[in-house]
CSV table of C-alpha atoms (C1' of nucleotides) in Angstrom, one decimal:
chain,number,residue,atom,x,y,z
R,1,MET,CA,19.0,3.5,-40.7
R,2,PRO,CA,16.9,6.4,-41.7
R,3,GLU,CA,19.0,8.4,-44.2
R,4,LEU,CA,17.7,11.1,-46.5
R,5,PRO,CA,15.3,9.0,-48.6
R,6,GLU,CA,13.8,7.3,-45.6
R,7,VAL,CA,13.3,10.6,-43.8
R,8,GLU,CA,11.8,12.2,-46.9
R,9,THR,CA,9.4,9.4,-47.2
R,10,ILE,CA,8.3,9.8,-43.6
R,11,ARG,CA,8.0,13.5,-44.1
R,12,ARG,CA,5.7,13.1,-47.1
R,13,ASP,CA,3.5,10.5,-45.3
R,14,LEU,CA,3.3,12.5,-42.1
R,15,SER,CA,2.7,15.7,-44.0
R,16,ALA,CA,-0.4,14.2,-45.5
R,17,VAL,CA,-1.9,13.1,-42.2
R,18,LEU,CA,-0.6,15.6,-39.7
R,19,VAL,CA,-0.9,19.0,-41.4
R,20,GLY,CA,-4.1,20.7,-40.2
R,21,ARG,CA,-4.4,18.3,-37.2
R,22,ARG,CA,-4.2,19.5,-33.6
R,23,ILE,CA,-2.2,17.7,-30.9
R,24,GLU,CA,-4.7,17.0,-28.2
R,25,GLY,CA,-2.4,15.4,-25.7
R,26,VAL,CA,1.1,14.0,-25.2
R,27,THR,CA,2.4,11.0,-23.3
R,28,LEU,CA,6.2,11.0,-22.7
R,29,ARG,CA,7.6,7.8,-21.4
R,30,ARG,CA,11.3,8.6,-21.4
R,31,SER,CA,12.6,12.1,-21.0
R,32,ASP,CA,16.2,11.2,-22.0
R,33,ILE,CA,15.1,11.3,-25.7
R,34,LEU,CA,14.7,15.1,-25.3
R,35,ARG,CA,17.5,17.6,-26.1
R,36,ARG,CA,17.5,21.1,-24.7
R,37,THR,CA,13.9,20.5,-23.7
R,38,THR,CA,12.4,19.5,-20.3
R,39,PRO,CA,9.5,17.1,-20.2
R,40,GLU,CA,7.3,20.0,-19.0
R,41,GLU,CA,8.3,22.1,-22.0
R,42,ALA,CA,7.7,19.2,-24.3
R,43,ALA,CA,4.1,18.7,-23.1
R,44,GLU,CA,3.4,22.4,-22.9
R,45,ARG,CA,4.8,23.2,-26.3
R,46,LEU,CA,3.1,20.4,-28.1
R,47,THR,CA,-0.4,20.2,-26.5
R,48,GLY,CA,-3.0,22.3,-28.2
R,49,ARG,CA,-0.8,23.1,-31.2
R,50,GLU,CA,-1.8,22.6,-34.8
R,51,VAL,CA,0.7,21.0,-37.2
R,52,THR,CA,1.3,23.5,-40.0
R,53,GLY,CA,4.0,21.8,-42.0
R,54,ALA,CA,6.6,19.1,-42.3
R,55,ARG,CA,10.1,19.9,-43.6
R,56,ARG,CA,13.4,18.1,-43.8
R,57,ARG,CA,17.0,19.0,-43.7
R,58,GLY,CA,19.4,16.1,-44.2
R,59,LYS,CA,18.2,13.3,-42.0
R,60,ASN,CA,16.3,15.7,-39.7
R,61,LEU,CA,12.6,16.3,-39.6
R,62,ILE,CA,11.2,19.8,-38.9
R,63,ILE,CA,7.6,19.7,-37.8
R,64,ASP,CA,6.1,23.2,-37.9
R,65,LEU,CA,3.5,24.0,-35.2
R,66,SER,CA,1.2,26.9,-34.7
R,67,GLY,CA,2.5,29.7,-32.5
R,68,ASP,CA,5.9,29.6,-34.2
R,69,ARG,CA,7.0,26.5,-32.5
R,70,VAL,CA,9.0,23.7,-34.1
R,71,LEU,CA,9.5,20.0,-33.3
R,72,LEU,CA,12.8,18.7,-34.4
R,73,VAL,CA,13.3,15.0,-34.9
R,74,ASN,CA,16.4,13.0,-35.5
R,75,LEU,CA,15.7,9.3,-35.8
R,76,GLY,CA,19.2,8.1,-35.2
R,77,MET,CA,19.5,4.5,-36.2
R,78,THR,CA,16.3,2.8,-35.2
R,79,GLY,CA,13.9,5.7,-34.8
R,80,GLN,CA,10.4,5.5,-36.1
R,81,LEU,CA,7.7,8.1,-36.4
R,82,TYR,CA,4.3,7.0,-37.6
R,83,VAL,CA,0.6,7.5,-37.4
R,84,ARG,CA,-1.8,4.8,-36.5
R,85,ALA,CA,-5.5,4.4,-35.8
R,86,ALA,CA,-7.1,5.7,-32.6
R,87,ASP,CA,-7.2,2.2,-31.0
R,88,ALA,CA,-3.5,1.4,-31.8
R,89,GLU,CA,-1.4,0.3,-28.8
R,90,ALA,CA,2.1,1.8,-28.2
R,91,ALA,CA,4.7,-0.9,-29.2
R,92,GLU,CA,7.6,-1.6,-27.0
R,93,HIS,CA,10.2,1.2,-27.0
R,94,THR,CA,7.6,3.8,-27.8
R,95,HIS,CA,8.9,6.9,-26.0
R,96,LEU,CA,6.2,9.5,-27.0
R,97,THR,CA,2.6,9.2,-28.1
R,98,ALA,CA,0.6,12.1,-29.3
R,99,VAL,CA,-3.2,12.0,-29.7
R,100,LEU,CA,-4.4,14.0,-32.7
R,101,SER,CA,-7.6,15.9,-33.2
R,102,ASP,CA,-8.9,13.3,-35.6
R,103,GLY,CA,-8.4,10.6,-32.9
R,104,ARG,CA,-5.4,9.0,-34.6
R,105,ARG,CA,-2.1,8.6,-32.7
R,106,LEU,CA,1.4,9.7,-33.6
R,107,PHE,CA,4.1,7.3,-32.2
R,108,TYR,CA,7.8,8.0,-31.7
R,109,ARG,CA,9.6,4.8,-31.2
R,110,ASP,CA,13.3,4.1,-31.0
R,111,VAL,CA,14.8,0.8,-29.8
R,112,ARG,CA,18.4,2.0,-29.5
R,113,ARG,CA,17.7,5.5,-28.5
R,114,PHE,CA,20.3,7.2,-30.7
R,115,GLY,CA,17.6,9.5,-32.0
R,116,HIS,CA,16.2,12.5,-30.2
R,117,LEU,CA,13.5,15.2,-30.1
R,118,GLU,CA,13.9,18.9,-29.5
R,119,LEU,CA,11.4,21.7,-29.3
R,120,CYS,CA,12.3,25.3,-30.1
R,121,ALA,CA,11.0,28.5,-31.5
R,122,GLY,CA,11.0,29.0,-35.3
R,123,ASP,CA,13.8,31.6,-35.2
R,124,GLU,CA,16.0,29.3,-33.1
R,125,LEU,CA,16.5,26.6,-35.8
R,126,ALA,CA,20.0,27.6,-36.9
R,127,GLU,CA,21.3,27.4,-33.3
R,128,SER,CA,19.3,24.3,-32.3
R,129,PHE,CA,21.1,21.3,-31.0
R,130,THR,CA,19.7,19.3,-33.8
R,131,LEU,CA,20.5,21.5,-36.8
R,132,ARG,CA,23.5,23.7,-35.7
R,133,ASN,CA,26.1,21.4,-37.4
R,134,VAL,CA,24.0,20.3,-40.4
R,135,GLY,CA,25.3,21.4,-43.8
R,136,VAL,CA,23.6,21.8,-47.1
R,137,ASP,CA,21.0,19.2,-47.9
R,138,ALA,CA,22.1,16.6,-50.5
R,139,MET,CA,19.0,17.1,-52.6
R,140,SER,CA,18.9,20.9,-52.3
R,141,GLU,CA,19.2,23.1,-55.3
R,142,GLU,CA,21.9,24.9,-53.4
R,143,LEU,CA,24.2,21.8,-53.7
R,144,THR,CA,25.6,22.4,-57.1
R,145,PRO,CA,28.7,20.5,-58.4
R,146,ARG,CA,30.7,23.7,-57.8
R,147,ARG,CA,29.5,23.9,-54.2
R,148,LEU,CA,30.3,20.3,-53.6
R,149,ALA,CA,33.8,20.9,-55.0
R,150,GLU,CA,34.3,23.8,-52.5
R,151,LEU,CA,33.1,21.6,-49.6
R,152,LEU,CA,35.6,18.9,-50.5
R,153,ASP,CA,38.4,21.3,-51.3
R,154,GLY,CA,41.5,20.9,-49.1
R,155,ARG,CA,40.4,17.7,-47.4
R,156,THR,CA,42.6,14.7,-47.2
R,157,ALA,CA,40.1,12.3,-45.7
R,158,PRO,CA,38.7,9.5,-47.8
R,159,ILE,CA,35.7,10.6,-49.9
R,160,LYS,CA,33.5,8.0,-48.1
R,161,ASN,CA,34.2,9.7,-44.7
R,162,ALA,CA,33.5,13.1,-46.2
R,163,LEU,CA,30.1,11.9,-47.5
R,164,LEU,CA,29.2,10.7,-44.0
R,165,ASN,CA,30.1,14.1,-42.5
R,166,GLN,CA,26.7,15.8,-42.0
R,167,SER,CA,28.3,19.2,-41.6
R,168,LEU,CA,29.4,19.2,-45.3
R,169,VAL,CA,26.6,17.5,-47.2
R,170,ALA,CA,23.6,16.4,-45.1
R,171,GLY,CA,21.6,13.3,-45.8
R,172,LEU,CA,23.9,10.4,-46.7
R,173,GLY,CA,24.5,7.6,-44.3
R,174,ASN,CA,26.4,4.4,-44.6
R,175,ILE,CA,24.1,2.7,-47.1
R,176,TYR,CA,23.7,5.5,-49.6
R,177,ALA,CA,27.4,6.6,-49.3
R,178,SER,CA,28.4,3.2,-50.6
R,179,GLU,CA,25.7,3.2,-53.2
R,180,VAL,CA,26.5,6.7,-54.5
R,181,LEU,CA,30.2,6.0,-54.8
R,182,TYR,CA,29.5,2.8,-56.7
R,183,ARG,CA,27.2,4.7,-59.1
R,184,ALA,CA,29.9,7.3,-59.5
R,185,ARG,CA,32.6,4.6,-60.0
R,186,ILE,CA,34.8,6.2,-57.4
R,187,ASP,CA,36.8,4.1,-54.9
R,188,PRO,CA,35.6,5.0,-51.4
R,189,ARG,CA,39.2,5.2,-50.2
R,190,ALA,CA,40.1,7.9,-52.6
R,191,GLY,CA,41.1,11.1,-50.9
R,192,CYS,CA,38.8,14.1,-51.4
R,193,ASP,CA,41.9,15.9,-52.8
R,194,GLU,CA,42.5,13.2,-55.4
R,195,LEU,CA,39.1,13.8,-57.1
R,196,GLY,CA,39.3,16.1,-60.1
R,197,TRP,CA,36.5,18.4,-61.1
R,198,ALA,CA,35.1,15.9,-63.6
R,199,ARG,CA,34.7,13.2,-61.0
R,200,ILE,CA,33.1,15.6,-58.6
R,201,GLU,CA,30.5,16.4,-61.2
R,202,VAL,CA,29.9,12.7,-61.7
R,203,LEU,CA,29.6,12.3,-57.9
R,204,HIS,CA,27.1,15.0,-57.7
R,205,GLY,CA,25.0,13.4,-60.4
R,206,ALA,CA,25.2,10.0,-58.8
R,207,MET,CA,24.1,11.4,-55.5
R,208,ARG,CA,21.0,13.0,-57.1
R,209,ALA,CA,20.2,9.8,-59.1
R,210,VAL,CA,20.6,7.3,-56.2
R,211,LEU,CA,18.7,9.4,-53.7
R,212,GLY,CA,16.0,10.2,-56.2
R,213,GLU,CA,15.4,6.6,-57.0
R,214,ALA,CA,15.5,5.6,-53.3
R,215,ILE,CA,12.9,8.3,-52.5
R,216,ALA,CA,10.7,6.9,-55.4
R,217,ALA,CA,11.0,3.5,-53.8
R,218,GLU,CA,10.1,4.9,-50.4
R,219,GLY,CA,13.5,4.1,-48.9
R,220,THR,CA,15.5,1.1,-47.8
R,221,THR,CA,14.4,-1.3,-45.1
R,222,ILE,CA,17.2,-3.4,-43.6
R,223,SER,CA,15.7,-3.9,-40.2
R,224,ASP,CA,13.9,-1.2,-38.4
R,225,TYR,CA,12.9,1.5,-40.9
R,226,VAL,CA,9.2,2.0,-41.7
R,227,THR,CA,7.5,4.8,-43.6
R,228,GLY,CA,5.2,7.3,-41.9
R,229,SER,CA,2.3,4.9,-42.5
R,230,GLY,CA,4.3,2.1,-40.8
R,231,VAL,CA,5.2,-0.1,-43.8
R,232,PRO,CA,8.7,-1.1,-45.1
R,233,GLY,CA,10.4,0.6,-48.0
R,234,GLY,CA,11.4,-1.0,-51.3
R,235,PHE,CA,14.9,0.2,-52.2
R,236,GLN,CA,16.6,-2.8,-50.5
R,237,ARG,CA,15.9,-4.8,-53.6
R,238,ARG,CA,17.7,-2.2,-55.7
R,239,LEU,CA,21.0,-2.0,-53.7
R,240,ARG,CA,24.0,-2.5,-55.9
R,241,VAL,CA,26.8,-3.0,-53.3
R,242,TYR,CA,25.5,-2.5,-49.7
R,243,GLY,CA,25.2,-5.8,-48.0
R,244,ARG,CA,26.3,-7.7,-51.1
R,245,GLU,CA,29.8,-8.9,-50.0
R,246,GLY,CA,30.8,-12.0,-51.9
R,247,GLU,CA,28.1,-11.5,-54.6
R,248,VAL,CA,28.8,-10.7,-58.2
R,249,CYS,CA,28.7,-7.1,-59.3
R,250,ARG,CA,25.4,-6.3,-61.0
R,251,ALA,CA,27.0,-4.2,-63.8
R,252,ALA,CA,26.4,-5.8,-67.2
R,253,ASP,CA,30.0,-6.3,-68.2
R,254,CYS,CA,31.6,-6.9,-64.8
R,255,GLU,CA,32.2,-10.3,-63.2
R,256,GLN,CA,34.0,-9.0,-60.1
R,257,VAL,CA,32.9,-9.8,-56.6
R,258,ILE,CA,31.7,-7.1,-54.2
R,259,GLU,CA,34.1,-6.5,-51.3
R,260,ARG,CA,33.6,-5.2,-47.8
R,261,ILE,CA,36.2,-3.1,-46.1
R,262,VAL,CA,36.2,-1.1,-42.9
R,263,GLN,CA,36.6,2.7,-43.0
R,264,CYS,CA,36.4,4.9,-40.0
R,265,GLY,CA,34.9,2.0,-38.0
R,266,ARG,CA,32.1,1.5,-40.5
R,267,CYS,CA,31.8,-1.1,-43.2
R,268,THR,CA,32.0,0.0,-46.8
R,269,PHE,CA,31.0,-2.0,-49.8
R,270,LEU,CA,32.6,-1.6,-53.2
R,271,CYS,CA,33.2,-3.3,-56.6
R,272,PRO,CA,36.9,-3.5,-57.1
R,273,GLY,CA,36.3,-3.7,-60.9
R,274,CYS,CA,34.0,-0.7,-61.3
R,275,GLN,CA,35.4,1.7,-58.8
R,276,THR,CA,38.8,3.3,-59.1
R,277,ARG,CA,40.8,6.0,-57.4
F,1,DA,C1',40.5,23.3,-38.5
F,2,DG,C1',40.5,18.7,-39.8
F,3,DT,C1',40.8,14.1,-38.5
F,4,DA,C1',40.4,9.9,-35.7
F,5,DG,C1',38.6,7.1,-32.2
F,6,DG,C1',35.6,6.1,-28.2
F,7,DA,C1',31.1,6.2,-26.3
F,8,DC,C1',26.2,5.7,-26.3
F,9,DC,C1',22.3,1.7,-26.8
F,10,DT,C1',19.8,-2.7,-27.8
F,11,DG,C1',18.7,-6.8,-30.4
F,12,DG,C1',20.2,-10.3,-33.3
F,13,DT,C1',23.7,-13.6,-34.5
F,14,DG,C1',27.4,-16.9,-34.4
F,15,DG,C1',30.5,-19.7,-31.7
F,16,DC,C1',31.5,-22.8,-28.1
M,1,DT,C1',20.2,-25.3,-24.7
M,2,DG,C1',22.5,-21.4,-22.8
M,3,DC,C1',25.6,-18.0,-22.4
M,4,DC,C1',28.5,-14.4,-24.2
M,5,DA,C1',31.3,-11.8,-27.2
M,6,DC,C1',30.6,-9.2,-31.0
M,7,DC,C1',28.4,-6.5,-34.6
M,8,DA,C1',25.4,-2.8,-36.6
M,9,DG,C1',25.4,2.3,-37.1
M,10,DG,C1',24.2,8.1,-36.4
M,11,DT,C1',26.2,11.5,-34.1
M,12,DC,C1',28.4,13.8,-30.2
M,13,DC,C1',32.4,14.5,-27.6
M,14,DT,C1',37.2,14.4,-26.7
M,15,DA,C1',42.0,14.3,-28.0
M,16,DC,C1',45.6,14.9,-31.2
DNA sequence: AGTAGGACCTGGTGGC
DNA sequence: TGCCACCAGGTCCTAC
């Protein structure tokens, strides 16, 4: 489940090995992973280009290429993007392999195929399939507590659902939404319109803190996620509520048991003692 | 416009 | 042991 910290880790790893390298050749094994891009366009717009940068917006990777072209990557649930040595074989479910100018290989692999790739021109980013509905990045300086309050204003949906809505704040998925609300001591069922200004400020701070710590730990590996160098993250050891149903809350003065509820068809974990409406 | 729910996809798991 | 229903979840689409 690559959420913001996982994608940021992949971005940093890939930035170090990809920038300045040229893509010598591309093998596409499945074309249904492409959006608004034909297989011919994919090969033509990648081959011979130099990687000039790697950016991120929410859970999306933006790989800048020479000639004002951009490769957009959304990893969905099980997507992986990593660089291996020249002699590395493509693992099962590898949908695209790119040979780099230093001989190494970039692999795009996705077991469940919820992810996708898109190629577009640099000035088409805002209208691209991948980014057209993506809101302000959760770690961006633009996301002030005031901006967050404006985004939540007038909404009746539970705060957990709003945090998962990428068109509002981009970057949180099911794991970090639960973790952030626990840190902010807010019940995930609380309506956006029930939160006062003070709690929104706390929520904003919790979002920065949890995501920042998760980035420092190189993300959370539950099953499929690997960093850009192909190794697991470390934040799974630091999760406070996600996946801890039935276990005792880790807060010092709390003896409550973590609960699991279903919201919007997704499981949510919370501490009934620490989190309130 | 905001909200809710189904669909997509595959591997792992638990039950019988 | 084998089979199968079920679950996980990011995001798009459709319907209200």
